[in-house]
PDB file of C-alpha atoms in Angstrom:
ATOM      1  CA  UNK B  17     -71.811 -42.481 -21.106  1.00 43.00           C
ATOM      2  CA  UNK B  18     -72.430 -41.791 -17.422  1.00 44.00           C
ATOM      3  CA  UNK B  19     -72.907 -38.266 -16.144  1.00 39.00           C
ATOM      4  CA  UNK B  20     -69.969 -36.658 -14.383  1.00 40.00           C
ATOM      5  CA  UNK B  21     -72.330 -34.969 -11.959  1.00 37.00           C
ATOM      6  CA  UNK B  22     -74.005 -36.779  -9.097  1.00 39.00           C
ATOM      7  CA  UNK B  23     -77.768 -37.191  -9.504  1.00 42.00           C
ATOM      8  CA  UNK B  24     -79.815 -34.284  -8.217  1.00 40.00           C
ATOM      9  CA  UNK B  25     -81.449 -34.965  -4.881  1.00 42.00           C
ATOM     10  CA  UNK B  26     -85.189 -35.543  -5.136  1.00 45.00           C
ATOM     11  CA  UNK B  27     -87.400 -32.515  -4.786  1.00 42.00           C
ATOM     12  CA  UNK B  28     -89.237 -32.787  -1.514  1.00 44.00           C
ATOM     13  CA  UNK B  29     -92.555 -31.245  -0.701  1.00 46.00           C
ATOM     14  CA  UNK B  30     -91.917 -27.742   0.589  1.00 51.00           C
ATOM     15  CA  UNK B  31     -88.715 -27.267  -1.411  1.00 67.00           C
ATOM     16  CA  UNK B  32     -88.112 -23.893  -2.966  1.00 82.00           C
ATOM     17  CA  UNK B  33     -90.041 -23.547  -6.264  1.00 85.00           C
ATOM     18  CA  UNK B  34     -86.857 -22.469  -8.066  1.00 86.00           C
ATOM     19  CA  UNK B  35     -85.095 -25.612  -6.852  1.00 88.00           C
ATOM     20  CA  UNK B  36     -88.070 -27.645  -8.040  1.00 87.00           C
ATOM     21  CA  UNK B  37     -87.899 -26.056 -11.503  1.00 84.00           C
ATOM     22  CA  UNK B  38     -84.176 -26.650 -11.807  1.00 88.00           C
ATOM     23  CA  UNK B  39     -84.485 -30.274 -10.693  1.00 87.00           C
ATOM     24  CA  UNK B  40     -87.485 -30.951 -12.934  1.00 86.00           C
ATOM     25  CA  UNK B  41     -85.416 -29.791 -15.921  1.00 83.00           C
ATOM     26  CA  UNK B  42     -82.385 -31.872 -14.986  1.00 87.00           C
ATOM     27  CA  UNK B  43     -80.223 -28.965 -13.853  1.00 88.00           C
ATOM     28  CA  UNK B  44     -78.059 -28.743 -10.768  1.00 89.00           C
ATOM     29  CA  UNK B  45     -79.435 -26.520  -8.028  1.00 90.00           C
ATOM     30  CA  UNK B  46     -76.419 -24.255  -7.667  1.00 90.00           C
ATOM     31  CA  UNK B  47     -76.463 -20.867  -5.992  1.00 89.00           C
ATOM     32  CA  UNK B  48     -75.786 -19.211  -9.357  1.00 90.00           C
ATOM     33  CA  UNK B  49     -78.646 -21.061 -11.075  1.00 91.00           C
ATOM     34  CA  UNK B  50     -81.047 -20.194  -8.244  1.00 91.00           C
ATOM     35  CA  UNK B  51     -79.991 -16.567  -8.339  1.00 91.00           C
ATOM     36  CA  UNK B  52     -80.289 -16.094 -12.123  1.00 92.00           C
ATOM     37  CA  UNK B  53     -83.569 -17.973 -12.497  1.00 91.00           C
ATOM     38  CA  UNK B  54     -84.974 -16.285  -9.388  1.00 90.00           C
ATOM     39  CA  UNK B  55     -84.109 -12.833 -10.752  1.00 90.00           C
ATOM     40  CA  UNK B  56     -85.688 -13.503 -14.127  1.00 90.00           C
ATOM     41  CA  UNK B  57     -88.821 -15.041 -12.574  1.00 89.00           C
ATOM     42  CA  UNK B  58     -89.131 -11.984 -10.328  1.00 89.00           C
ATOM     43  CA  UNK B  59     -89.023  -9.729 -13.428  1.00 86.00           C
ATOM     44  CA  UNK B  60     -91.117 -11.697 -15.941  1.00 81.00           C
ATOM     45  CA  UNK B  61     -92.035  -8.772 -18.218  1.00 76.00           C
ATOM     46  CA  UNK B  62     -88.479  -7.581 -18.811  1.00 82.00           C
ATOM     47  CA  UNK B  63     -85.931  -9.083 -21.152  1.00 83.00           C
ATOM     48  CA  UNK B  64     -82.249  -8.618 -20.399  1.00 89.00           C
ATOM     49  CA  UNK B  65     -79.077  -8.743 -22.435  1.00 90.00           C
ATOM     50  CA  UNK B  66     -76.212 -10.696 -20.914  1.00 92.00           C
ATOM     51  CA  UNK B  67     -74.571  -7.441 -19.776  1.00 91.00           C
ATOM     52  CA  UNK B  68     -77.810  -6.041 -18.311  1.00 90.00           C
ATOM     53  CA  UNK B  69     -78.425  -9.263 -16.429  1.00 91.00           C
ATOM     54  CA  UNK B  70     -74.883  -9.296 -15.072  1.00 90.00           C
ATOM     55  CA  UNK B  71     -75.248  -5.670 -13.969  1.00 89.00           C
ATOM     56  CA  UNK B  72     -78.635  -6.314 -12.351  1.00 88.00           C
ATOM     57  CA  UNK B  73     -77.324  -9.328 -10.474  1.00 88.00           C
ATOM     58  CA  UNK B  74     -74.294  -7.327  -9.293  1.00 85.00           C
ATOM     59  CA  UNK B  75     -76.709  -4.768  -7.843  1.00 78.00           C
ATOM     60  CA  UNK B  76     -78.299  -7.342  -5.542  1.00 72.00           C
ATOM     61  CA  UNK B  77     -75.215  -7.161  -3.265  1.00 67.00           C
ATOM     62  CA  UNK B  78     -74.316 -10.811  -3.618  1.00 71.00           C
ATOM     63  CA  UNK B  79     -71.044 -12.167  -4.923  1.00 78.00           C
ATOM     64  CA  UNK B  80     -70.767 -11.198  -8.620  1.00 80.00           C
ATOM     65  CA  UNK B  81     -71.060 -13.888 -11.291  1.00 85.00           C
ATOM     66  CA  UNK B  82     -68.283 -13.925 -13.835  1.00 88.00           C
ATOM     67  CA  UNK B  83     -69.456 -13.412 -17.396  1.00 90.00           C
ATOM     68  CA  UNK B  84     -68.518 -16.896 -18.643  1.00 93.00           C
ATOM     69  CA  UNK B  85     -70.452 -18.610 -15.851  1.00 91.00           C
ATOM     70  CA  UNK B  86     -73.443 -16.409 -16.616  1.00 93.00           C
ATOM     71  CA  UNK B  87     -73.207 -17.149 -20.374  1.00 93.00           C
ATOM     72  CA  UNK B  88     -73.106 -20.891 -19.744  1.00 94.00           C
ATOM     73  CA  UNK B  89     -75.928 -20.731 -17.229  1.00 94.00           C
ATOM     74  CA  UNK B  90     -78.319 -18.730 -19.414  1.00 93.00           C
ATOM     75  CA  UNK B  91     -77.465 -21.047 -22.299  1.00 92.00           C
ATOM     76  CA  UNK B  92     -78.407 -24.126 -20.217  1.00 91.00           C
ATOM     77  CA  UNK B  93     -81.557 -22.462 -18.884  1.00 92.00           C
ATOM     78  CA  UNK B  94     -82.562 -21.585 -22.449  1.00 88.00           C
ATOM     79  CA  UNK B  95     -81.812 -25.092 -23.760  1.00 86.00           C
ATOM     80  CA  UNK B  96     -84.135 -26.712 -21.212  1.00 85.00           C
ATOM     81  CA  UNK B  97     -86.911 -24.190 -21.845  1.00 82.00           C
ATOM     82  CA  UNK B  98     -86.795 -22.146 -18.655  1.00 86.00           C
ATOM     83  CA  UNK B  99     -85.667 -18.994 -20.462  1.00 87.00           C
ATOM     84  CA  UNK B 100     -86.814 -17.448 -23.681  1.00 82.00           C
ATOM     85  CA  UNK B 101     -84.112 -15.999 -25.925  1.00 85.00           C
ATOM     86  CA  UNK B 102     -85.070 -13.394 -28.488  1.00 81.00           C
ATOM     87  CA  UNK B 103     -82.885 -11.441 -30.849  1.00 79.00           C
ATOM     88  CA  UNK B 104     -83.853  -7.769 -31.080  1.00 72.00           C
ATOM     89  CA  UNK B 105     -83.637  -5.440 -34.060  1.00 69.00           C
ATOM     90  CA  UNK B 106     -79.929  -4.737 -33.383  1.00 76.00           C
ATOM     91  CA  UNK B 107     -79.237  -8.520 -33.339  1.00 84.00           C
ATOM     92  CA  UNK B 108     -78.701  -8.475 -29.570  1.00 86.00           C
ATOM     93  CA  UNK B 109     -79.847 -11.514 -27.614  1.00 89.00           C
ATOM     94  CA  UNK B 110     -82.313 -10.816 -24.823  1.00 87.00           C
ATOM     95  CA  UNK B 111     -83.374 -13.314 -22.198  1.00 89.00           C
ATOM     96  CA  UNK B 112     -86.437 -13.517 -20.004  1.00 85.00           C
ATOM     97  CA  UNK B 113     -88.269 -16.116 -17.974  1.00 86.00           C
ATOM     98  CA  UNK B 114     -90.260 -18.385 -20.262  1.00 77.00           C
ATOM     99  CA  UNK B 115     -93.887 -17.240 -20.395  1.00 64.00           C
ATOM    100  CA  UNK B 116     -96.476 -19.906 -19.559  1.00 56.00           C
ATOM    101  CA  UNK B 117     -97.665 -20.196 -23.162  1.00 47.00           C
ATOM    102  CA  UNK B 118     -95.089 -19.144 -25.707  1.00 48.00           C
ATOM    103  CA  UNK B 119     -96.021 -21.317 -28.685  1.00 47.00           C
ATOM    104  CA  UNK B 120     -98.057 -18.603 -30.377  1.00 50.00           C
ATOM    105  CA  UNK B 121     -98.400 -15.834 -27.869  1.00 61.00           C
ATOM    106  CA  UNK B 122     -98.443 -12.479 -29.620  1.00 69.00           C
ATOM    107  CA  UNK B 123     -96.518  -9.863 -27.686  1.00 73.00           C
ATOM    108  CA  UNK B 124     -95.231  -6.322 -28.024  1.00 79.00           C
ATOM    109  CA  UNK B 125     -91.510  -5.697 -27.473  1.00 80.00           C
ATOM    110  CA  UNK B 126     -90.667  -2.118 -26.514  1.00 84.00           C
ATOM    111  CA  UNK B 127     -87.404  -1.106 -28.182  1.00 83.00           C
ATOM    112  CA  UNK B 128     -86.781   1.526 -25.490  1.00 86.00           C
ATOM    113  CA  UNK B 129     -87.471  -0.159 -22.119  1.00 85.00           C
ATOM    114  CA  UNK B 130     -87.438  -3.760 -23.454  1.00 77.00           C
ATOM    115  CA  UNK B 131     -90.627  -4.769 -21.658  1.00 76.00           C
ATOM    116  CA  UNK B 132     -92.693  -7.508 -23.241  1.00 72.00           C
ATOM    117  CA  UNK B 133     -96.448  -7.035 -23.108  1.00 73.00           C
ATOM    118  CA  UNK B 134     -98.911  -9.742 -24.134  1.00 70.00           C
ATOM    119  CA  UNK B 135    -101.247  -8.673 -26.918  1.00 70.00           C
ATOM    120  CA  UNK B 136    -103.894 -11.352 -26.379  1.00 63.00           C
ATOM    121  CA  UNK B 137    -106.498  -8.790 -25.301  1.00 65.00           C
ATOM    122  CA  UNK B 138    -105.607  -6.304 -28.026  1.00 66.00           C
ATOM    123  CA  UNK B 139    -105.616  -8.700 -30.978  1.00 65.00           C
ATOM    124  CA  UNK B 140    -107.750 -11.589 -32.130  1.00 64.00           C
ATOM    125  CA  UNK B 141    -105.457 -14.079 -30.415  1.00 60.00           C
ATOM    126  CA  UNK B 142    -107.676 -17.060 -31.243  1.00 67.00           C
ATOM    127  CA  UNK B 143    -107.148 -16.506 -34.978  1.00 71.00           C
ATOM    128  CA  UNK B 144    -103.401 -16.108 -34.479  1.00 69.00           C
ATOM    129  CA  UNK B 145    -103.298 -19.233 -32.310  1.00 68.00           C
ATOM    130  CA  UNK B 146    -105.093 -21.258 -35.018  1.00 75.00           C
ATOM    131  CA  UNK B 147    -102.758 -19.948 -37.738  1.00 76.00           C
ATOM    132  CA  UNK B 148     -99.706 -20.736 -35.617  1.00 74.00           C
ATOM    133  CA  UNK B 149    -100.916 -24.244 -34.812  1.00 76.00           C
ATOM    134  CA  UNK B 150    -101.641 -24.892 -38.507  1.00 84.00           C
ATOM    135  CA  UNK B 151     -98.144 -23.731 -39.449  1.00 83.00           C
ATOM    136  CA  UNK B 152     -96.522 -25.871 -36.748  1.00 81.00           C
ATOM    137  CA  UNK B 153     -98.565 -28.949 -37.721  1.00 85.00           C
ATOM    138  CA  UNK B 154     -97.649 -28.474 -41.394  1.00 90.00           C
ATOM    139  CA  UNK B 155     -93.952 -28.221 -40.558  1.00 88.00           C
ATOM    140  CA  UNK B 156     -94.185 -31.203 -38.192  1.00 88.00           C
ATOM    141  CA  UNK B 157     -95.661 -33.254 -41.075  1.00 93.00           C
ATOM    142  CA  UNK B 158     -92.534 -32.362 -43.060  1.00 93.00           C
ATOM    143  CA  UNK B 159     -90.300 -33.694 -40.275  1.00 92.00           C
ATOM    144  CA  UNK B 160     -89.445 -30.520 -38.373  1.00 87.00           C
ATOM    145  CA  UNK B 161     -89.317 -30.871 -34.577  1.00 81.00           C
ATOM    146  CA  UNK B 162     -89.010 -28.815 -31.381  1.00 73.00           C
ATOM    147  CA  UNK B 163     -90.718 -25.756 -32.830  1.00 71.00           C
ATOM    148  CA  UNK B 164     -92.344 -22.720 -31.360  1.00 64.00           C
ATOM    149  CA  UNK B 165     -93.665 -19.639 -33.037  1.00 67.00           C
ATOM    150  CA  UNK B 166     -92.796 -16.179 -31.798  1.00 67.00           C
ATOM    151  CA  UNK B 167     -95.156 -13.436 -32.950  1.00 72.00           C
ATOM    152  CA  UNK B 168     -93.649 -10.118 -31.908  1.00 74.00           C
ATOM    153  CA  UNK B 169     -94.642  -6.578 -32.714  1.00 79.00           C
ATOM    154  CA  UNK B 170     -91.701  -4.255 -32.077  1.00 82.00           C
ATOM    155  CA  UNK B 171     -91.874  -0.550 -31.392  1.00 88.00           C
ATOM    156  CA  UNK B 172     -92.065   1.954 -28.522  1.00 91.00           C
ATOM    157  CA  UNK B 173     -94.639   1.339 -25.785  1.00 88.00           C
ATOM    158  CA  UNK B 174     -97.125   4.000 -24.708  1.00 88.00           C
ATOM    159  CA  UNK B 175     -95.241   4.692 -21.443  1.00 89.00           C
ATOM    160  CA  UNK B 176     -91.954   5.357 -23.253  1.00 90.00           C
ATOM    161  CA  UNK B 177     -93.666   7.295 -26.054  1.00 91.00           C
ATOM    162  CA  UNK B 178     -95.431   9.640 -23.630  1.00 88.00           C
ATOM    163  CA  UNK B 179     -92.246   9.942 -21.572  1.00 80.00           C
ATOM    164  CA  UNK B 180     -90.266  10.833 -24.688  1.00 60.00           C
ATOM    165  CA  UNK B 181     -92.978  13.223 -25.886  1.00 49.00           C
ATOM    166  CA  UNK B 182     -93.200  15.017 -22.535  1.00 53.00           C
ATOM    167  CA  UNK B 183     -89.388  15.150 -22.215  1.00 52.00           C
ATOM    168  CA  UNK B 184     -89.032  16.795 -25.624  1.00 47.00           C
ATOM    169  CA  UNK B 185     -91.908  19.205 -24.863  1.00 47.00           C
ATOM    170  CA  UNK B 186     -90.225  20.231 -21.592  1.00 50.00           C
ATOM    171  CA  UNK B 187     -86.887  20.736 -23.331  1.00 49.00           C
ATOM    172  CA  UNK B 188     -88.329  23.448 -25.530  1.00 49.00           C
ATOM    173  CA  UNK B 189     -87.314  24.251 -29.110  1.00 47.00           C
ATOM    174  CA  UNK B 190     -83.792  23.516 -30.247  1.00 47.00           C
ATOM    175  CA  UNK B 191     -81.580  26.544 -30.734  1.00 42.00           C
TER     176      UNK B 191
END
């Protein structure tokens, strides 16, 4: 069955990197796609819910995206691997630009500010990487495909913890 959309124009040298990413993944280079992917690439350490992303994009003083268009767009960007979708402890989907190496990258997800911090320096990442690769290879041998492993530690980051601790100390004792 032929595509309804015309083929994407070739990416020329000097084209915008966001356009190049969209074209390389078979997506149309629409203003909405450029805007959403550009925003998420500009904020790589933060994951956003659909509502937070819509609010953030509305704050950039451009024409607002309707929620259905945004849902469809983040779904397509996730399907082609440009966005990472995680479900937090309250079962809320959060999206962020796909990190360079997500197959077994351990990371810390702050439940307060929703920043993702890589833990490669804090943990023995080589051991985790080997364990993840072994698990993926074992599953692949059983016929599973298109896998990635997400190793996430969830909690409150040091910045939020010290902010919360100093805020409660400044508030004084409860009456």
